[in-house]
mmCIF file of C-alpha atoms in Angstrom:
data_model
loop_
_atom_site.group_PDB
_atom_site.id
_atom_site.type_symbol
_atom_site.label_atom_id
_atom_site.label_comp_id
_atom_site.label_asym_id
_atom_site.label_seq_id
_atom_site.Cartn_x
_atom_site.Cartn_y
_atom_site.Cartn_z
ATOM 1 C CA UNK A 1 -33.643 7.527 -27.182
ATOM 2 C CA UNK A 2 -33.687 8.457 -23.534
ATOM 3 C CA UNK A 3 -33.533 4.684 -22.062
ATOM 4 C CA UNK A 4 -30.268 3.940 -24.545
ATOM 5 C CA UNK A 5 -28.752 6.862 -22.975
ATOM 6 C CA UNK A 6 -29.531 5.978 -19.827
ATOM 7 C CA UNK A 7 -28.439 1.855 -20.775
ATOM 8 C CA UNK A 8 -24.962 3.921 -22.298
ATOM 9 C CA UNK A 9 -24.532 5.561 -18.890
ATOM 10 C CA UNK A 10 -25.131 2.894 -16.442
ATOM 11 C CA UNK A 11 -22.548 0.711 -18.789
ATOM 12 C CA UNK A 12 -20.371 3.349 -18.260
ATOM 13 C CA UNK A 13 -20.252 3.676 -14.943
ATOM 14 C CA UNK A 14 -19.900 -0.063 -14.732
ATOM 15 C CA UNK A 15 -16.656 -0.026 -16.248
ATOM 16 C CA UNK A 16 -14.748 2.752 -14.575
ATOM 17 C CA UNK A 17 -15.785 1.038 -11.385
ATOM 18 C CA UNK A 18 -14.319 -2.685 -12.137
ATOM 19 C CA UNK A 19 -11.190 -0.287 -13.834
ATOM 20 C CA UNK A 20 -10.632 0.750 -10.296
ATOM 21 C CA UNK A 21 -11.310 -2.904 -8.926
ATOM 22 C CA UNK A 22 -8.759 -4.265 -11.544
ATOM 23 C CA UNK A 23 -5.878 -1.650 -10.290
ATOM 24 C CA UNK A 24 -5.905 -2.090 -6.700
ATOM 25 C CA UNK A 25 -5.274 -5.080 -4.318
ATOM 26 C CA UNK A 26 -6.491 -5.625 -0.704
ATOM 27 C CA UNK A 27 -3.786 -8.054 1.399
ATOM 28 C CA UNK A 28 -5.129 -8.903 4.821
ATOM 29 C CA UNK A 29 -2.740 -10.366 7.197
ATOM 30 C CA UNK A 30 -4.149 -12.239 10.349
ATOM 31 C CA UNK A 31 -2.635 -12.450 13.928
ATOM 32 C CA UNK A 32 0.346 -14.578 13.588
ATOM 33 C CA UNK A 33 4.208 -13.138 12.499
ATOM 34 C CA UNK A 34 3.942 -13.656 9.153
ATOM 35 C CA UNK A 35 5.536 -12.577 5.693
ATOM 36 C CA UNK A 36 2.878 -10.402 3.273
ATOM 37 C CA UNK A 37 4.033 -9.623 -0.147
ATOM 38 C CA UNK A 38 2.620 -7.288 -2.807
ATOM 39 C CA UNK A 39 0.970 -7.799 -5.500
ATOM 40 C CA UNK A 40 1.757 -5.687 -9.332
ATOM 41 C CA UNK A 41 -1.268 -3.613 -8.535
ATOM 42 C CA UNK A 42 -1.969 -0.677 -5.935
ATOM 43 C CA UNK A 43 -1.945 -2.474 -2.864
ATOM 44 C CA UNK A 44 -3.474 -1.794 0.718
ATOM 45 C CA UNK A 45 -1.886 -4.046 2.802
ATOM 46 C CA UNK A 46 -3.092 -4.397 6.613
ATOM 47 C CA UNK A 47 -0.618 -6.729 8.570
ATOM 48 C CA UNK A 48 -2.706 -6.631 11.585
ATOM 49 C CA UNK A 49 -0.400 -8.942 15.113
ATOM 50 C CA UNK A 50 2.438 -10.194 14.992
ATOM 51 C CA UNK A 51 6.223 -9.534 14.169
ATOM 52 C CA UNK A 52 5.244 -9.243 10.279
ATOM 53 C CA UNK A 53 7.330 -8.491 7.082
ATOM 54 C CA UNK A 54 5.736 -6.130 4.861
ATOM 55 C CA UNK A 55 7.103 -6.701 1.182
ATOM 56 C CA UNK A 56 6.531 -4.148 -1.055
ATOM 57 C CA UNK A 57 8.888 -3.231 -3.174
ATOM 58 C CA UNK A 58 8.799 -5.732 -6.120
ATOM 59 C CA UNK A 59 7.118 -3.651 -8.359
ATOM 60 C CA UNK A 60 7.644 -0.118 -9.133
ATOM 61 C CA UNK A 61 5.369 2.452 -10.318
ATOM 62 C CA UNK A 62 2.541 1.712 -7.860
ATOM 63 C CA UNK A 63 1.311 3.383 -4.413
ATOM 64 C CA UNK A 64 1.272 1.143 -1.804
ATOM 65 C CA UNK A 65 -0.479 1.981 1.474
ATOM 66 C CA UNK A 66 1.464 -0.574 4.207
ATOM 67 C CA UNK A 67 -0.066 -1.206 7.528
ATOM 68 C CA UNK A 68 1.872 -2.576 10.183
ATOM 69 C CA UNK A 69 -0.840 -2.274 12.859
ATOM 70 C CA UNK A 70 0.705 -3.945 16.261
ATOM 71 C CA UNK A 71 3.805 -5.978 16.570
ATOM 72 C CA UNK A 72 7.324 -5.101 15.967
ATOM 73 C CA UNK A 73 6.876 -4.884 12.374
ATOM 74 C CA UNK A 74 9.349 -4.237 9.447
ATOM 75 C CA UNK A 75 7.928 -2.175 6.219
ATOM 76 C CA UNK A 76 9.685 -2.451 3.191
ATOM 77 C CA UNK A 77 8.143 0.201 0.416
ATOM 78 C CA UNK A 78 11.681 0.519 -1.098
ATOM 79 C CA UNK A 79 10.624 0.118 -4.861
ATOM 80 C CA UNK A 80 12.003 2.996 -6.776
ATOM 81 C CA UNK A 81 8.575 5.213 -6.917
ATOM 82 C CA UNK A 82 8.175 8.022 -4.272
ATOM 83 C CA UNK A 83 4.368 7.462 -4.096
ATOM 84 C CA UNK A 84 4.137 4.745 -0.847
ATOM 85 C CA UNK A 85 2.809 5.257 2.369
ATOM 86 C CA UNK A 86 4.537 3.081 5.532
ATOM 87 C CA UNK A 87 2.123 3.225 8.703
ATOM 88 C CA UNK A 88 4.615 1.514 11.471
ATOM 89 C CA UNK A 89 1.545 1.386 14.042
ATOM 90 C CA UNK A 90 1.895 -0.028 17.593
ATOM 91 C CA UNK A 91 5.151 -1.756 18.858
ATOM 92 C CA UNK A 92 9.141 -1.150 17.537
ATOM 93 C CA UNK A 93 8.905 -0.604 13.863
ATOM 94 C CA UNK A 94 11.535 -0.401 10.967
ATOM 95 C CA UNK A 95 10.160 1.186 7.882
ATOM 96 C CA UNK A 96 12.531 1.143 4.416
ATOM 97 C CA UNK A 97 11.968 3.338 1.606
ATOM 98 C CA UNK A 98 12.977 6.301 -0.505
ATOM 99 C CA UNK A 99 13.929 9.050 1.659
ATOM 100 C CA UNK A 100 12.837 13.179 0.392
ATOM 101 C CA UNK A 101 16.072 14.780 -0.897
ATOM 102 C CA UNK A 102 16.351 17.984 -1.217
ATOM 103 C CA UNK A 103 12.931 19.021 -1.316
ATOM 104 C CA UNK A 104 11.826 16.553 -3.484
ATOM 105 C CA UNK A 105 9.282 13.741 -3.191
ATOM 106 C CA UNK A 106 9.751 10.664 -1.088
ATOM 107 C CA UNK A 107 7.261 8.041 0.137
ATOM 108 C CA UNK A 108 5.794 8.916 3.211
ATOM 109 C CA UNK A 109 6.042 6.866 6.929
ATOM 110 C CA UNK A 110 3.916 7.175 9.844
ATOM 111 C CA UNK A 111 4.925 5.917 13.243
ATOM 112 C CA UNK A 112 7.841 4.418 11.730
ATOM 113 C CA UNK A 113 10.324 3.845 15.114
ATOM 114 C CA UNK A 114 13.705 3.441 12.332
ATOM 115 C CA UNK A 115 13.546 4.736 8.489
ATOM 116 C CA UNK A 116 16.022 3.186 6.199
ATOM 117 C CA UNK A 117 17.815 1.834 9.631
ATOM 118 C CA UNK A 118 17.978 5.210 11.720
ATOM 119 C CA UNK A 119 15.987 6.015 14.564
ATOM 120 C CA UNK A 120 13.457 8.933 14.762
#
C-alpha cells in the first residue's frame, strides 16, 4: 500500500510540473536588432543587444515578463490584461502598455525612458 502511494505521489508531482512547463514560454533574443514576438502562453522574453521590438500584445489574458536588456529597445505589452511587466534596461527605451487609472491595476514598467509615448 505504501509504494502505490508513494508511485500516486511522484505521478503527481510529475504532472503539476509539465502543467507549469505547458503554460509558460521562454523567447531568447541574441545580439542583433531584431523583432521577438510572443507566444499564447506566459512568456519571459529576454531581448538581450540590439535596437529590438518586443511584441507582446497578441494575446490577452497572459503575464508577460519583457526584457529589453541593452539597446534602444521598444516594449509593446499593450494586450488588454493589466498583469505584464516591461523592463526597458540599458539604452533609450519606449515601453507601451495599459497605464493604472485611478488606482486601479496596470502592467508594470521598469526603466522604461517613454510609456505609451511620454517621457519619464
Amino acid at each position: 500500500m505504501r509504494r502505490v502511494t508513494l508511485m500516486l505521489a511522484a505521478m503527481a508531482m510529475m504532472v503539476a510540473l509539465f502543467a507549469i512547463a505547458a503554460y509558460a514560454a521562454d523567447i531568447t533574443g541574441t545580439e542583433d536588432t531584431e523583432t521577438l514576438n510572443e507566444s499564447n502562453k506566459n512568456d519571459q522574453i529576454h531581448a538581450l543587444a540590439g535596437d529590438d521590438t518586443i511584441n507582446a500584445q497578441t494575446y490577452p489574458n497572459d503575464t508577460d515578463r519583457v526584457h529589453g536588456n541593452d539597446g534602444d529597445d521598444t516594449i509593446n505589452v499593450n494586450d488588454g490584461d493589466t498583469s505584464d511587466i516591461a523592463y526597458g534596461g540599458e539604452g533609450t527605451d519606449k515601453c507601451n502598455g495599459e497605464l493604472s487609472n485611478f488606482g486601479g491595476n496596470g502592467d508594470e514598467f521598469i526603466s522604461c525612458e517613454f510609456i505609451n509615448g511620454v517621457a519619464q
